[in-house]
Structure formats: C-alpha cells, structure tokens
Amino acid sequence: FYLQKNLVSLSLPEGIVSIGADAFNQCKIASLTLPASLEVIGGRAFSNNGIIRLTIPDKVTEIGNAAFAYNEITMIDLPASITSIHATAFDWKSATTVICRAATVPQTPQTDEFNNSWSPFYQVNKGSCALKVPAGSLIDYQTAWGSYFDHIEAITD
C-alpha cells in the first residue's frame, strides 16, 4: 500500500501479528486502528501519514525504525509487552507525553537496516516531553533514558 494517497482510514483485522516494512508508508492515513493480535510493527510501516492519535495494542513487542516517523502523535502509550523501540520509531519532536508500561527498560537499537546510526529518541524535546514509567522501574529508566528526558515520573493511573 506504499504511496496510496487515497488511503485515509485504516482498520486492520484481528489475526495480523506483523506489519512489514513500508507497508503503509506515505499514505494519507489519519485514522488508524491496529488489531489486538499485533506483535511487530516494521520499519517505516506508517511513516509519513497524518496520524495524530494512536493506540498500540498490548501484544506489541517491537516497533521498527521510523515506523511512525513524520506523523504528529503527541501522546505515545507503549504497552507492557514492548521490548524494542527503534530510535526513530516516532517523530519524537511532536511528543509531549511518552508512557512506557514495560517493567524492563526496552532496548533502543540505534542502527537501521541501511546501517544508519541514530540516537535513541532522536529530536525529543527533553525539556517539555514527560516520560511516565512503572514506579518499580523508575530508577532503571532514569539511568537508561535520563539523558533524553528531563521529566521521568511514575505512572499514576
């Protein structure tokens, strides 16, 4: 569906466990519903769309390089199942709140399939974007991601 400019709304059916690289890159998707069965979102899968709100299903373990880059998602809520978030997975400069529900700090691979190297949380506005994490993992997140976020706090909801 790469470059399908007429694709503005997408609701993927249950049973899909993986979305490949570039699957919906550079469409015009504004409304996106991902299935609860989803586990892996490939590189650039939804890059360059019009997505502003997103719910990532509870089974997702990996979000690939630039998967949601060049969208205007302000609140990113990562499920407890997440183990790997590639550095440019989101357009971090748009984010005002990042919630990461994983008890173990996810890996942040910095090299993409083209051998480009990117800093984790590339372009995050560290002064205005808050990171919220499980209370029992607060110190681990502060150690691992403290140089990317000035405000790291425990999830209260």
Protein backbone atom coordinates (compact mmCIF):
# COMPACT_ATOMS: atom_id res chain seq x y z
CA PHE A 1 0.00 0.00 0.00
CA TYR A 2 3.08 2.22 -0.23
CA LEU A 3 2.20 5.70 -1.56
CA GLN A 4 -1.56 5.04 -1.70
CA LYS A 5 -2.62 8.67 -1.24
CA ASN A 6 -6.34 7.75 -1.26
CA LEU A 7 -5.92 5.62 1.86
CA VAL A 8 -7.09 7.93 4.68
CA SER A 9 -8.61 5.49 7.18
CA LEU A 10 -7.43 2.02 8.11
CA SER A 11 -8.80 -0.64 10.47
CA LEU A 12 -6.74 -3.82 10.31
CA PRO A 13 -8.45 -7.14 11.14
CA GLU A 14 -7.70 -9.46 14.04
CA GLY A 15 -5.19 -12.21 13.36
CA ILE A 16 -2.47 -9.97 11.93
CA VAL A 17 0.67 -10.40 14.06
CA SER A 18 3.21 -8.45 12.00
CA ILE A 19 3.17 -5.46 9.67
CA GLY A 20 6.14 -5.35 7.31
CA ALA A 21 8.47 -2.53 6.42
CA ASP A 22 6.95 0.28 4.34
CA ALA A 23 3.51 -1.40 4.33
CA PHE A 24 1.57 1.89 4.63
CA ASN A 25 4.38 4.40 4.18
CA GLN A 26 3.43 7.76 2.66
CA CYS A 27 -0.31 7.24 2.51
CA LYS A 28 -2.69 9.82 3.98
CA ILE A 29 -3.92 7.77 6.94
CA ALA A 30 -5.44 9.96 9.64
CA SER A 31 -7.49 7.29 11.41
CA LEU A 32 -5.74 4.02 12.30
CA THR A 33 -6.99 1.02 14.27
CA LEU A 34 -4.48 -1.76 14.92
CA PRO A 35 -5.62 -5.30 15.85
CA ALA A 36 -5.11 -6.66 19.38
CA SER A 37 -3.22 -9.61 17.83
CA LEU A 38 -0.41 -7.36 16.52
CA GLU A 39 3.12 -8.07 17.85
CA VAL A 40 5.61 -6.43 15.45
CA ILE A 41 5.44 -3.15 13.53
CA GLY A 42 8.11 -2.98 10.84
CA GLY A 43 10.35 -0.12 9.78
CA ARG A 44 8.56 2.83 8.21
CA ALA A 45 5.28 0.86 8.29
CA PHE A 46 3.18 4.01 8.92
CA SER A 47 5.74 6.73 8.26
CA ASN A 48 4.69 9.96 6.55
CA ASN A 49 0.95 9.79 7.22
CA GLY A 50 -1.45 12.10 9.07
CA ILE A 51 -1.77 10.11 12.29
CA ILE A 52 -2.27 12.24 15.41
CA ARG A 53 -3.70 9.64 17.84
CA LEU A 54 -2.60 6.07 18.20
CA THR A 55 -3.31 3.10 20.45
CA ILE A 56 -0.60 0.47 20.35
CA PRO A 57 -2.02 -2.99 21.12
CA ASP A 58 -1.00 -4.81 24.29
CA LYS A 59 0.90 -7.61 22.49
CA VAL A 60 3.31 -5.39 20.52
CA THR A 61 6.92 -6.24 21.37
CA GLU A 62 8.82 -4.35 18.68
CA ILE A 63 8.39 -1.06 16.84
CA GLY A 64 10.81 -0.74 13.94
CA ASN A 65 12.93 2.09 12.64
CA ALA A 66 10.85 5.14 11.65
CA ALA A 67 7.62 3.10 11.94
CA PHE A 68 5.58 6.20 12.84
CA ALA A 69 8.02 8.95 11.81
CA TYR A 70 6.63 12.12 10.27
CA ASN A 71 3.26 11.89 12.00
CA GLU A 72 2.09 14.35 14.65
CA ILE A 73 1.43 11.94 17.53
CA THR A 74 1.65 13.90 20.79
CA MET A 75 0.90 11.15 23.31
CA ILE A 76 2.67 7.82 22.89
CA ASP A 77 1.49 4.97 25.13
CA LEU A 78 3.73 1.90 24.86
CA PRO A 79 2.36 -1.40 26.21
CA ALA A 80 3.96 -3.52 28.95
CA SER A 81 4.91 -6.07 26.27
CA ILE A 82 7.30 -3.71 24.44
CA THR A 83 10.92 -4.94 24.35
CA SER A 84 12.38 -2.93 21.47
CA ILE A 85 11.75 0.62 20.25
CA HIS A 86 13.97 1.69 17.39
CA ALA A 87 15.41 5.16 17.78
CA THR A 88 13.39 6.93 15.10
CA ALA A 89 10.23 4.88 15.65
CA PHE A 90 8.20 8.05 16.21
CA ASP A 91 8.51 11.71 15.32
CA TRP A 92 9.66 12.34 18.87
CA LYS A 93 9.64 16.15 18.47
CA SER A 94 5.81 16.03 18.37
CA ALA A 95 5.54 14.06 21.62
CA THR A 96 4.55 15.81 24.83
CA THR A 97 3.96 12.62 26.84
CA VAL A 98 5.51 9.17 26.45
CA ILE A 99 4.14 6.40 28.65
CA CYS A 100 6.16 3.20 28.70
CA ARG A 101 4.40 0.47 30.67
CA ALA A 102 7.20 -2.12 30.36
CA ALA A 103 8.72 -3.16 33.69
CA THR A 104 12.07 -3.76 31.95
CA VAL A 105 13.53 -0.84 30.01
CA PRO A 106 13.09 -1.65 26.29
CA GLN A 107 16.11 -1.86 24.03
CA THR A 108 16.62 1.08 21.68
CA PRO A 109 18.54 -0.25 18.65
CA GLN A 110 20.35 2.63 17.01
CA THR A 111 21.32 1.17 13.64
CA ASP A 112 18.72 0.67 10.94
CA GLU A 113 18.72 -1.80 8.05
CA PHE A 114 20.61 0.75 5.92
CA ASN A 115 23.39 0.93 8.55
CA ASN A 116 22.44 4.48 9.56
CA SER A 117 23.03 5.22 13.22
CA TRP A 118 20.51 7.30 15.17
CA SER A 119 20.43 8.44 18.77
CA PRO A 120 17.58 6.97 20.86
CA PHE A 121 14.67 9.41 20.99
CA TYR A 122 16.13 11.46 18.15
CA GLN A 123 14.69 15.01 18.32
CA VAL A 124 12.68 14.53 21.53
CA ASN A 125 12.16 17.87 23.28
CA LYS A 126 13.65 16.70 26.56
CA GLY A 127 12.50 19.77 28.46
CA SER A 128 8.82 19.57 27.55
CA CYS A 129 8.20 15.86 26.93
CA ALA A 130 7.41 13.84 30.05
CA LEU A 131 8.24 10.14 30.32
CA LYS A 132 5.96 8.08 32.58
CA VAL A 133 7.03 4.58 33.63
CA PRO A 134 6.13 1.88 36.19
CA ALA A 135 7.03 3.03 39.73
CA GLY A 136 9.12 -0.08 40.38
CA SER A 137 11.28 0.65 37.33
CA LEU A 138 11.70 4.40 37.78
CA ILE A 139 15.40 4.27 38.69
CA ASP A 140 16.17 1.91 35.78
CA TYR A 141 14.51 4.29 33.31
CA GLN A 142 16.24 7.31 34.84
CA THR A 143 19.58 5.54 34.39
CA ALA A 144 18.91 4.30 30.85
CA TRP A 145 16.91 7.19 29.37
CA GLY A 146 17.65 10.10 31.72
CA SER A 147 19.79 11.90 29.16
CA TYR A 148 16.80 12.02 26.76
CA PHE A 149 14.06 13.17 29.16
CA ASP A 150 14.27 15.83 31.87
CA HIS A 151 10.96 14.69 33.38
CA ILE A 152 10.73 10.99 34.23
CA GLU A 153 8.00 10.06 36.68
CA ALA A 154 5.97 7.09 37.87
CA ILE A 155 2.69 6.22 36.17
CA THR A 156 -0.12 7.26 38.47
CA ASP A 157 -3.18 5.90 36.64
